[in-house]
PDB file of C-alpha atoms and ligand atoms in Angstrom:
ATOM      1  CA  MET A 629      18.647   0.968 -37.356  1.00  0.00           C
ATOM      2  CA  ARG A 630      17.717   3.114 -34.090  1.00  0.00           C
ATOM      3  CA  ILE A 631      19.937   2.454 -31.021  1.00  0.00           C
ATOM      4  CA  TYR A 632      16.890   1.137 -28.782  1.00  0.00           C
ATOM      5  CA  ASN A 633      16.171  -1.529 -31.523  1.00  0.00           C
ATOM      6  CA  VAL A 634      19.733  -2.629 -31.705  1.00  0.00           C
ATOM      7  CA  VAL A 635      19.877  -3.161 -28.018  1.00  0.00           C
ATOM      8  CA  GLY A 636      16.526  -4.913 -27.906  1.00  0.00           C
ATOM      9  CA  TYR A 637      17.412  -7.311 -31.004  1.00  0.00           C
ATOM     10  CA  THR A 638      20.988  -7.970 -29.269  1.00  0.00           C
ATOM     11  CA  LEU A 639      19.498  -8.911 -25.891  1.00  0.00           C
ATOM     12  CA  LEU A 640      17.093 -11.238 -27.781  1.00  0.00           C
ATOM     13  CA  ILE A 641      19.787 -12.917 -29.681  1.00  0.00           C
ATOM     14  CA  LEU A 642      22.015 -13.193 -26.622  1.00  0.00           C
ATOM     15  CA  HIS A 643      18.960 -14.863 -24.819  1.00  0.00           C
ATOM     16  CA  ALA A 644      18.576 -17.224 -27.868  1.00  0.00           C
ATOM     17  CA  LEU A 645      22.305 -18.161 -27.683  1.00  0.00           C
ATOM     18  CA  VAL A 646      22.237 -18.690 -23.928  1.00  0.00           C
ATOM     19  CA  SER A 647      19.167 -20.871 -24.218  1.00  0.00           C
ATOM     20  CA  ALA A 648      20.672 -23.021 -26.898  1.00  0.00           C
ATOM     21  CA  PHE A 649      24.490 -23.071 -25.942  1.00  0.00           C
ATOM     22  CA  LEU A 650      24.198 -23.411 -22.152  1.00  0.00           C
ATOM     23  CA  ALA A 651      21.381 -26.044 -22.205  1.00  0.00           C
ATOM     24  CA  PRO A 652      22.296 -29.240 -20.245  1.00  0.00           C
ATOM     25  CA  PRO A 653      22.732 -32.352 -22.184  1.00  0.00           C
ATOM     26  CA  HIS A 654      19.247 -33.897 -21.745  1.00  0.00           C
ATOM     27  CA  LEU A 655      18.017 -30.849 -23.476  1.00  0.00           C
ATOM     28  CA  GLY A 656      20.686 -30.246 -26.289  1.00  0.00           C
ATOM     29  CA  PRO A 657      20.738 -26.983 -28.144  1.00  0.00           C
ATOM     30  CA  GLY A 658      17.604 -27.443 -30.045  1.00  0.00           C
ATOM     31  CA  GLY A 659      15.719 -28.366 -26.956  1.00  0.00           C
ATOM     32  CA  GLY A 660      17.229 -25.628 -24.834  1.00  0.00           C
ATOM     33  CA  LEU A 661      16.323 -23.071 -27.486  1.00  0.00           C
ATOM     34  CA  VAL A 662      12.782 -24.050 -27.617  1.00  0.00           C
ATOM     35  CA  VAL A 663      12.573 -23.766 -23.650  1.00  0.00           C
ATOM     36  CA  GLY A 664      14.190 -20.658 -23.525  1.00  0.00           C
ATOM     37  CA  VAL A 665      11.789 -19.062 -26.191  1.00  0.00           C
ATOM     38  CA  LEU A 666       8.757 -20.303 -24.593  1.00  0.00           C
ATOM     39  CA  TYR A 667      10.094 -19.108 -21.149  1.00  0.00           C
ATOM     40  CA  LEU A 668      10.609 -15.549 -22.396  1.00  0.00           C
ATOM     41  CA  LEU A 669       7.340 -15.568 -24.460  1.00  0.00           C
ATOM     42  CA  PHE A 670       5.647 -16.648 -20.973  1.00  0.00           C
ATOM     43  CA  ILE A 671       7.468 -13.732 -18.922  1.00  0.00           C
ATOM     44  CA  TRP A 672       6.409 -11.370 -21.947  1.00  0.00           C
ATOM     45  CA  LEU A 673       2.843 -12.402 -21.871  1.00  0.00           C
ATOM     46  CA  VAL A 674       2.281 -12.550 -18.220  1.00  0.00           C
ATOM     47  CA  ALA A 675       4.341  -9.517 -17.402  1.00  0.00           C
ATOM     48  CA  GLY A 676       2.573  -7.507 -20.168  1.00  0.00           C
ATOM     49  CA  LEU A 677      -0.664  -8.282 -18.781  1.00  0.00           C
ATOM     50  CA  TYR A 678       0.276  -7.427 -15.158  1.00  0.00           C
ATOM     51  CA  LEU A 679       2.277  -4.148 -15.687  1.00  0.00           C
ATOM     52  CA  PRO A 680       1.125  -2.100 -18.756  1.00  0.00           C
ATOM     53  CA  GLU A 681      -2.522  -3.575 -18.830  1.00  0.00           C
ATOM     54  CA  ILE A 682      -3.737  -3.890 -15.327  1.00  0.00           C
ATOM     55  CA  LEU A 683      -1.339  -1.887 -13.080  1.00  0.00           C
ATOM     56  CA  HIS A 684      -1.057   0.925 -15.564  1.00  0.00           C
ATOM     57  CA  MET A 685      -4.231   1.412 -17.403  1.00  0.00           C
ATOM     58  CA  GLY A 686      -6.245  -0.503 -14.939  1.00  0.00           C
ATOM     59  CA  ILE A 687      -5.243   0.895 -11.537  1.00  0.00           C
ATOM     60  CA  ALA A 688      -2.713   3.650 -11.918  1.00  0.00           C
ATOM     61  CA  HIS A 689      -5.060   5.567 -14.556  1.00  0.00           C
ATOM     62  CA  ARG A 690      -8.308   3.913 -13.985  1.00  0.00           C
ATOM     63  CA  ALA A 691      -9.094   3.745 -17.757  1.00  0.00           C
ATOM     64  CA  LEU A 692      -9.805   0.099 -17.805  1.00  0.00           C
ATOM     65  CA  GLU A 693     -11.988  -1.729 -15.339  1.00  0.00           C
ATOM     66  CA  PHE A 694     -10.694  -5.260 -14.849  1.00  0.00           C
ATOM     67  CA  LYS A 695     -12.498  -8.147 -13.120  1.00  0.00           C
ATOM     68  CA  GLY A 696     -11.126  -8.120  -9.487  1.00  0.00           C
ATOM     69  CA  TRP A 697     -10.176 -11.873  -9.564  1.00  0.00           C
ATOM     70  CA  PHE A 698      -8.194 -11.490 -12.745  1.00  0.00           C
ATOM     71  CA  VAL A 699      -6.137  -8.600 -11.343  1.00  0.00           C
ATOM     72  CA  LYS A 700      -5.424 -10.396  -8.082  1.00  0.00           C
ATOM     73  CA  SER A 701      -4.477 -13.689  -9.690  1.00  0.00           C
ATOM     74  CA  THR A 702      -2.205 -12.213 -12.394  1.00  0.00           C
ATOM     75  CA  THR A 703      -0.713 -10.187  -9.816  1.00  0.00           C
ATOM     76  CA  LEU A 704       0.200 -13.332  -7.720  1.00  0.00           C
ATOM     77  CA  LEU A 705       1.120 -15.087 -10.916  1.00  0.00           C
ATOM     78  CA  CYS A 706       3.371 -12.695 -12.546  1.00  0.00           C
ATOM     79  CA  ASN A 707       5.338 -11.936  -8.964  1.00  0.00           C
ATOM     80  CA  ALA A 708       5.543 -15.644  -7.972  1.00  0.00           C
ATOM     81  CA  VAL A 709       6.987 -17.134 -11.004  1.00  0.00           C
ATOM     82  CA  ALA A 710       7.755 -14.379 -13.662  1.00  0.00           C
ATOM     83  CA  ILE A 711       9.233 -11.017 -12.587  1.00  0.00           C
ATOM     84  CA  TYR A 712       8.610  -9.394  -9.150  1.00  0.00           C
ATOM     85  CA  VAL A 713       7.179  -5.803  -9.238  1.00  0.00           C
ATOM     86  CA  ASN A 714       5.753  -4.357  -6.222  1.00  0.00           C
ATOM     87  CA  PRO A 715       2.133  -3.517  -7.354  1.00  0.00           C
ATOM     88  CA  ARG A 716       1.539  -0.678  -4.749  1.00  0.00           C
ATOM     89  CA  SER A 717       4.938   1.024  -5.071  1.00  0.00           C
ATOM     90  CA  TRP A 718       4.524   0.962  -8.890  1.00  0.00           C
ATOM     91  CA  VAL A 719       1.353   2.513  -8.987  1.00  0.00           C
ATOM     92  CA  ASN A 720       2.543   5.350  -6.487  1.00  0.00           C
ATOM     93  CA  ARG A 721       5.603   5.745  -8.319  1.00  0.00           C
ATOM     94  CA  HIS A 722       3.909   6.084 -11.670  1.00  0.00           C
ATOM     95  CA  ARG A 723       1.305   8.622 -10.327  1.00  0.00           C
ATOM     96  CA  HIS A 724       4.365  10.532  -9.245  1.00  0.00           C
ATOM     97  CA  HIS A 725       6.029  10.015 -12.811  1.00  0.00           C
ATOM     98  CA  HIS A 726       2.789  11.676 -14.350  1.00  0.00           C
ATOM     99  CA  ALA A 727       2.424  14.522 -11.863  1.00  0.00           C
ATOM    100  CA  PHE A 728       6.075  15.620 -12.057  1.00  0.00           C
ATOM    101  CA  SER A 729       7.216  13.957 -15.464  1.00  0.00           C
ATOM    102  CA  ASP A 730      10.925  14.451 -16.071  1.00  0.00           C
ATOM    103  CA  HIS A 731      11.104  17.290 -13.227  1.00  0.00           C
ATOM    104  CA  ASP A 732      11.831  17.095  -9.601  1.00  0.00           C
ATOM    105  CA  GLY A 733       9.553  14.572  -7.891  1.00  0.00           C
ATOM    106  CA  ASP A 734       9.567  12.184 -11.066  1.00  0.00           C
ATOM    107  CA  PRO A 735      10.995   9.026  -9.311  1.00  0.00           C
ATOM    108  CA  ASN A 736      11.973   7.666 -12.974  1.00  0.00           C
ATOM    109  CA  LYS A 737      14.242  10.166 -14.374  1.00  0.00           C
ATOM    110  CA  LEU A 738      14.871  13.732 -14.303  1.00  0.00           C
ATOM    111  CA  GLY A 739      15.575  15.903 -17.612  1.00  0.00           C
ATOM    112  CA  ALA A 740      18.991  15.951 -17.152  1.00  0.00           C
ATOM    113  CA  ASP A 741      19.506  12.261 -16.321  1.00  0.00           C
ATOM    114  CA  GLY A 742      21.359  10.188 -18.833  1.00  0.00           C
ATOM    115  CA  PHE A 743      21.436   6.398 -19.874  1.00  0.00           C
ATOM    116  CA  TRP A 744      23.400   4.897 -16.953  1.00  0.00           C
ATOM    117  CA  LYS A 745      21.735   7.215 -14.314  1.00  0.00           C
ATOM    118  CA  THR A 746      18.468   6.251 -15.714  1.00  0.00           C
ATOM    119  CA  LEU A 747      19.253   2.556 -15.704  1.00  0.00           C
ATOM    120  CA  SER A 748      20.290   2.594 -12.079  1.00  0.00           C
ATOM    121  CA  LEU A 749      17.196   4.423 -11.478  1.00  0.00           C
ATOM    122  CA  CYS A 750      15.169   1.355 -13.017  1.00  0.00           C
ATOM    123  CA  LEU A 751      16.581  -0.680 -10.143  1.00  0.00           C
ATOM    124  CA  PHE A 752      16.793   2.186  -7.286  1.00  0.00           C
ATOM    125  CA  PRO A 753      14.374   5.067  -8.419  1.00  0.00           C
ATOM    126  CA  TYR A 754      14.252   8.422  -6.519  1.00  0.00           C
ATOM    127  CA  LYS A 755      12.050   8.384  -3.389  1.00  0.00           C
ATOM    128  CA  CYS A 756       8.309   9.387  -3.815  1.00  0.00           C
ATOM    129  CA  GLN A 757       7.435  12.190  -1.632  1.00  0.00           C
ATOM    130  CA  PHE A 758       3.531  11.268  -1.167  1.00  0.00           C
ATOM    131  CA  ASP A 759       1.309   8.418  -0.858  1.00  0.00           C
ATOM    132  CA  LEU A 760      -0.512   8.506  -4.142  1.00  0.00           C
ATOM    133  CA  ALA A 761      -1.716   4.618  -3.940  1.00  0.00           C
ATOM    134  CA  ARG A 762      -4.678   4.495  -1.477  1.00  0.00           C
ATOM    135  CA  ASP A 763      -6.720   2.589  -3.742  1.00  0.00           C
ATOM    136  CA  SER A 764      -9.233   0.089  -1.964  1.00  0.00           C
ATOM    137  CA  ILE A 765      -7.816  -2.757  -4.040  1.00  0.00           C
ATOM    138  CA  PHE A 766      -4.446  -2.623  -2.267  1.00  0.00           C
ATOM    139  CA  GLU A 767      -6.161  -3.556   1.077  1.00  0.00           C
ATOM    140  CA  THR A 768      -7.359  -6.815  -0.333  1.00  0.00           C
ATOM    141  CA  TRP A 769      -5.186  -9.961   0.802  1.00  0.00           C
ATOM    142  CA  PRO A 770      -3.501 -10.780  -2.581  1.00  0.00           C
ATOM    143  CA  MET A 771      -2.478  -7.273  -3.232  1.00  0.00           C
ATOM    144  CA  ARG A 772      -1.106  -6.727   0.436  1.00  0.00           C
ATOM    145  CA  LEU A 773       0.770 -10.084   0.280  1.00  0.00           C
ATOM    146  CA  ALA A 774       2.345  -9.078  -3.257  1.00  0.00           C
ATOM    147  CA  SER A 775       3.388  -5.573  -1.825  1.00  0.00           C
ATOM    148  CA  SER A 776       5.125  -6.877   1.274  1.00  0.00           C
ATOM    149  CA  PRO A 777       9.015  -7.054   1.569  1.00  0.00           C
ATOM    150  CA  GLY A 778       9.087 -10.797   2.527  1.00  0.00           C
ATOM    151  CA  PHE A 779       6.937 -11.687  -0.633  1.00  0.00           C
ATOM    152  CA  ALA A 780       9.337  -9.575  -2.512  1.00  0.00           C
ATOM    153  CA  VAL A 781      12.302 -11.820  -1.144  1.00  0.00           C
ATOM    154  CA  ALA A 782      10.521 -14.968  -1.598  1.00  0.00           C
ATOM    155  CA  ALA A 783       9.342 -14.275  -5.095  1.00  0.00           C
ATOM    156  CA  GLN A 784      13.061 -14.067  -6.281  1.00  0.00           C
ATOM    157  CA  ALA A 785      13.353 -17.724  -5.083  1.00  0.00           C
ATOM    158  CA  SER A 786      10.005 -18.994  -6.196  1.00  0.00           C
ATOM    159  CA  SER A 787      10.692 -17.437  -9.905  1.00  0.00           C
ATOM    160  CA  TYR A 788      13.960 -19.165 -10.058  1.00  0.00           C
ATOM    161  CA  ALA A 789      12.523 -22.297  -8.678  1.00  0.00           C
ATOM    162  CA  PHE A 790       9.993 -22.332 -11.455  1.00  0.00           C
ATOM    163  CA  VAL A 791      12.759 -22.193 -14.170  1.00  0.00           C
ATOM    164  CA  TRP A 792      14.615 -24.894 -12.295  1.00  0.00           C
ATOM    165  CA  ALA A 793      11.570 -27.059 -12.291  1.00  0.00           C
ATOM    166  CA  LEU A 794      11.395 -26.601 -16.066  1.00  0.00           C
ATOM    167  CA  VAL A 795      14.918 -27.544 -17.025  1.00  0.00           C
ATOM    168  CA  SER A 796      16.466 -29.517 -13.989  1.00  0.00           C
ATOM    169  CA  ASP A 797      19.893 -27.794 -13.937  1.00  0.00           C
ATOM    170  CA  TRP A 798      20.531 -24.818 -11.616  1.00  0.00           C
ATOM    171  CA  VAL A 799      23.398 -23.125 -13.686  1.00  0.00           C
ATOM    172  CA  TYR A 800      21.136 -23.099 -16.892  1.00  0.00           C
ATOM    173  CA  ALA A 801      17.995 -21.781 -14.910  1.00  0.00           C
ATOM    174  CA  LEU A 802      20.091 -19.120 -13.444  1.00  0.00           C
ATOM    175  CA  ALA A 803      21.307 -18.204 -16.835  1.00  0.00           C
ATOM    176  CA  LEU A 804      17.678 -18.104 -18.278  1.00  0.00           C
ATOM    177  CA  TRP A 805      16.290 -16.426 -15.318  1.00  0.00           C
ATOM    178  CA  PHE A 806      19.107 -13.435 -15.527  1.00  0.00           C
ATOM    179  CA  SER A 807      18.755 -13.249 -19.334  1.00  0.00           C
ATOM    180  CA  VAL A 808      14.974 -12.526 -19.444  1.00  0.00           C
ATOM    181  CA  ARG A 809      15.422 -10.022 -16.810  1.00  0.00           C
ATOM    182  CA  LEU A 810      17.851  -8.270 -19.059  1.00  0.00           C
ATOM    183  CA  VAL A 811      15.404  -8.101 -21.674  1.00  0.00           C
ATOM    184  CA  GLY A 812      12.979  -6.838 -18.874  1.00  0.00           C
ATOM    185  CA  LEU A 813      15.331  -3.989 -18.112  1.00  0.00           C
ATOM    186  CA  TRP A 814      15.475  -3.098 -21.729  1.00  0.00           C
ATOM    187  CA  THR A 815      11.793  -2.801 -21.870  1.00  0.00           C
ATOM    188  CA  ASN A 816      11.706  -0.603 -18.657  1.00  0.00           C
ATOM    189  CA  MET A 817      14.671   1.602 -20.352  1.00  0.00           C
ATOM    190  CA  MET A 818      12.128   2.038 -23.215  1.00  0.00           C
ATOM    191  CA  GLN A 819       9.644   3.498 -21.020  1.00  0.00           C
ATOM    192  CA  ASN A 820      11.799   5.524 -18.530  1.00  0.00           C
ATOM    193  CA  TYR A 821      14.692   6.551 -20.827  1.00  0.00           C
ATOM    194  CA  TRP A 822      14.160   6.319 -24.790  1.00  0.00           C
ATOM    195  CA  THR A 823      10.795   7.451 -24.675  1.00  0.00           C
ATOM    196  CA  HIS A 824      11.657  10.317 -22.109  1.00  0.00           C
ATOM    197  CA  ASP A 825      14.448  12.011 -24.124  1.00  0.00           C
ATOM    198  CA  ARG A 826      13.624  14.193 -26.964  1.00  0.00           C
ATOM    199  CA  ARG A 827      16.532  12.850 -29.263  1.00  0.00           C
ATOM    200  CA  PHE A 828      14.306   9.808 -29.816  1.00  0.00           C
ATOM    201  CA  GLY A 829      11.055   9.037 -31.288  1.00  0.00           C
ATOM    202  CA  ALA A 830       8.500  11.897 -32.317  1.00  0.00           C
ATOM    203  CA  ARG A 831       6.059  14.377 -30.639  1.00  0.00           C
ATOM    204  CA  ARG A 832       2.425  14.664 -31.394  1.00  0.00           C
ATOM    205  CA  TYR A 833       1.858  17.169 -28.570  1.00  0.00           C
ATOM    206  CA  ASP A 834       4.186  19.724 -27.447  1.00  0.00           C
ATOM    207  CA  ASP A 835       3.786  19.241 -23.694  1.00  0.00           C
ATOM    208  CA  ASP A 836       6.101  20.449 -20.861  1.00  0.00           C
ATOM    209  CA  ASP A 837       8.022  17.053 -20.447  1.00  0.00           C
ATOM    210  CA  ASN A 838      10.200  14.951 -22.514  1.00  0.00           C
ATOM    211  CA  ALA A 839       7.512  12.055 -23.362  1.00  0.00           C
ATOM    212  CA  MET A 840       8.017  11.008 -26.959  1.00  0.00           C
ATOM    213  CA  ASN A 841       6.326   8.536 -28.997  1.00  0.00           C
ATOM    214  CA  ILE A 842       8.247   5.509 -30.370  1.00  0.00           C
ATOM    215  CA  GLY A 843       6.277   3.217 -32.622  1.00  0.00           C
ATOM    216  CA  ASP A 844       8.666   0.841 -33.965  1.00  0.00           C
ATOM    217  CA  TRP A 845       7.422  -2.730 -33.978  1.00  0.00           C
ATOM    218  CA  LEU A 846       9.746  -4.381 -31.373  1.00  0.00           C
ATOM    219  CA  PRO A 847       9.466  -1.727 -28.798  1.00  0.00           C
ATOM    220  CA  VAL A 848       5.606  -1.369 -29.150  1.00  0.00           C
ATOM    221  CA  THR A 849       5.199  -5.184 -29.228  1.00  0.00           C
ATOM    222  CA  ALA A 850       7.494  -5.765 -26.082  1.00  0.00           C
ATOM    223  CA  THR A 851       6.121  -3.176 -23.968  1.00  0.00           C
ATOM    224  CA  PHE A 852       2.416  -3.613 -24.980  1.00  0.00           C
ATOM    225  CA  SER A 853       2.537   0.014 -26.326  1.00  0.00           C
ATOM    226  CA  ALA A 854       3.746   1.642 -23.336  1.00  0.00           C
ATOM    227  CA  CYS A 855       6.241   3.445 -25.525  1.00  0.00           C
ATOM    228  CA  LEU A 856       3.847   5.709 -27.150  1.00  0.00           C
ATOM    229  CA  GLN A 857       4.501   8.046 -24.141  1.00  0.00           C
ATOM    230  CA  ASN A 858       3.910  11.406 -25.841  1.00  0.00           C
ATOM    231  CA  ASN A 859       0.103  10.439 -26.597  1.00  0.00           C
ATOM    232  CA  HIS A 860      -0.190   8.744 -23.213  1.00  0.00           C
ATOM    233  CA  HIS A 861       0.987  11.620 -21.100  1.00  0.00           C
ATOM    234  CA  HIS A 862      -1.237  14.262 -23.072  1.00  0.00           C
ATOM    235  CA  TYR A 863      -4.259  12.013 -22.494  1.00  0.00           C
ATOM    236  CA  PRO A 864      -3.235   9.867 -19.399  1.00  0.00           C
ATOM    237  CA  GLN A 865      -7.090   8.756 -18.521  1.00  0.00           C
ATOM    238  CA  PHE A 866      -7.749   7.740 -22.062  1.00  0.00           C
ATOM    239  CA  LEU A 867      -7.739   3.688 -22.421  1.00  0.00           C
ATOM    240  CA  ARG A 868      -5.849   3.960 -25.962  1.00  0.00           C
ATOM    241  CA  LEU A 869      -2.244   4.903 -26.244  1.00  0.00           C
ATOM    242  CA  SER A 870      -2.333   5.202 -30.043  1.00  0.00           C
ATOM    243  CA  HIS A 871      -4.083   8.404 -31.210  1.00  0.00           C
ATOM    244  CA  ALA A 872      -4.513   7.718 -34.984  1.00  0.00           C
ATOM    245  CA  ALA A 873      -5.852   4.605 -36.589  1.00  0.00           C
ATOM    246  CA  ASP A 874      -2.667   3.745 -38.298  1.00  0.00           C
ATOM    247  CA  GLU A 875      -0.753   3.899 -35.231  1.00  0.00           C
ATOM    248  CA  TYR A 876       0.453   0.076 -34.444  1.00  0.00           C
ATOM    249  CA  ASP A 877      -1.058  -0.448 -30.920  1.00  0.00           C
ATOM    250  CA  PHE A 878      -0.419  -4.048 -29.665  1.00  0.00           C
ATOM    251  CA  GLY A 879      -1.524  -3.277 -26.087  1.00  0.00           C
ATOM    252  CA  PHE A 880      -4.782  -1.876 -27.426  1.00  0.00           C
ATOM    253  CA  GLN A 881      -5.452  -5.176 -29.351  1.00  0.00           C
ATOM    254  CA  VAL A 882      -4.761  -7.174 -26.260  1.00  0.00           C
ATOM    255  CA  ALA A 883      -7.188  -5.199 -24.458  1.00  0.00           C
ATOM    256  CA  ARG A 884      -9.765  -5.732 -27.071  1.00  0.00           C
ATOM    257  CA  LEU A 885      -9.368  -9.283 -26.675  1.00  0.00           C
ATOM    258  CA  MET A 886      -9.446  -9.494 -22.951  1.00  0.00           C
ATOM    259  CA  LYS A 887     -12.769  -7.352 -23.306  1.00  0.00           C
ATOM    260  CA  SER A 888     -14.144  -9.986 -25.719  1.00  0.00           C
ATOM    261  CA  LEU A 889     -13.322 -12.486 -23.082  1.00  0.00           C
ATOM    262  CA  GLY A 890     -15.106 -10.540 -20.499  1.00  0.00           C
ATOM    263  CA  LEU A 891     -12.126  -9.598 -18.358  1.00  0.00           C
ATOM    264  CA  VAL A 892     -12.264  -5.989 -18.748  1.00  0.00           C
ATOM    265  CA  ARG A 893     -14.583  -3.068 -19.845  1.00  0.00           C
ATOM    266  CA  ALA A 894     -13.630   0.759 -20.450  1.00  0.00           C
ATOM    267  CA  SER A 895     -14.022   3.092 -17.326  1.00  0.00           C
ATOM    268  CA  ASN A 896     -16.029   6.099 -17.942  1.00  0.00           C
ATOM    269  CA  THR A 897     -12.798   8.576 -18.482  1.00  0.00           C
ATOM    270  CA  GLY A 898     -10.993   5.649 -20.314  1.00  0.00           C
ATOM    271  CA  GLY A 899     -13.808   5.192 -23.098  1.00  0.00           C
ATOM    272  CA  ARG A 900     -14.359   8.917 -23.680  1.00  0.00           C
ATOM    273  CA  LEU A 901     -12.785   9.977 -26.951  1.00  0.00           C
ATOM    274  CA  PRO A 902     -11.044  13.358 -26.437  1.00  0.00           C
ATOM    275  CA  ALA A 903     -11.887  16.120 -28.742  1.00  0.00           C
ATOM    276  CA  GLY A 904      -9.583  17.005 -31.307  1.00  0.00           C
ATOM    277  CA  LEU A 905      -7.945  13.462 -31.787  1.00  0.00           C
ATOM    278  CA  ASP A 906      -7.170  11.905 -35.508  1.00  0.00           C
ATOM    279  CA  LEU A 907      -9.276   9.040 -34.288  1.00  0.00           C
ATOM    280  CA  LYS A 908     -12.876   8.897 -35.438  1.00  0.00           C
ATOM    281  CA  GLU A 909     -13.981   6.294 -32.974  1.00  0.00           C
ATOM    282  CA  LEU A 910     -12.655   4.579 -29.813  1.00  0.00           C
ATOM    283  CA  GLY A 911     -12.617   1.205 -31.510  1.00  0.00           C
ATOM    284  CA  PHE A 912     -12.952  -0.709 -28.208  1.00  0.00           C
TER     285      PHE A 912
HETATM  286 ZN1  LIG B 536       0.769   6.358 -17.265  1.00  0.00          ZN
END
C-alpha cells in the first residue's frame, strides 16, 4: 500500500478509536463512534464543497459559476462550524501556486522541500508576492467577514463550540475537533506534497513542475479529486480534473449533482473541452 494511503487510513482509524474510547459515559463507545463518524462526514462534505469546488474551481479558476448565495452561505458555514480557511488568502495563494508551481514564488512548496517542510508550509505558507485575488465577490460582506482576522479567531471558538454542543463534554469535544483537523491536514498534504513530488503518482503531461496524478480511491474521495494535479495544472481552467472516461473523479460527480440542483453551471472556459484529450465529451 502506498505511504499516503497508509497515513490516510491510519488517521481514519485513529479518529474512530478517539471517537469510541474517549466518549463520555452518556454516549458510550458505540454512540461515540457514531457521533465521531458523522462529525467527520459532515466536515468532509462541507469542506469539500467549500474548498475544492467553490474556492478552487469556482473562484480561483472560474471554471464553475456557482449561485452567489450558495458561495456565501457555504463559506460562512464551513468557516464557522467546520474548519476555518481564509477564502481570499486561499484564492490568492492558489493563483500564486499555479503561476509559480514548485518554483520560487509558490507559497505551498518549492521543488526541494521535503515532507516536514511542506507540512509546516500547510500551516505557515511562504509569503505571496502579489495580490491576485481582487475578485468582486471578495467585496461582499460575507466574504469580507470570513476573510477578517477577528473572524479567523472567533471561528476556532465557534467550531469547537459546535462539537461541544453535540457531545456535552469539553475534553471529548477537543479530541474530536483536533482529530478531524489531522485528517484535514492529510488531505492538504495530499495536494501540496504527495501530488507535487515526482516519486508519487503518475504523469499524463510532461510539464515544467512536479504536479502528479494520484488516482487512488481514498485520496480522490477525500480531496474531491484535487489530487489529480498533473491533469489540473495542464488545463487549470477546465472544470474536470479527470482527463479520461475511466479516471475516478468524485469531485466531478459532486459538481454534476450540484448542477442538477441548479446550484452551479459551467463557465465558458470551464466547459470547453481541450483539444487532444482522451475524453470525447465533457459529460457535465
Ligand atoms: Zn488549481
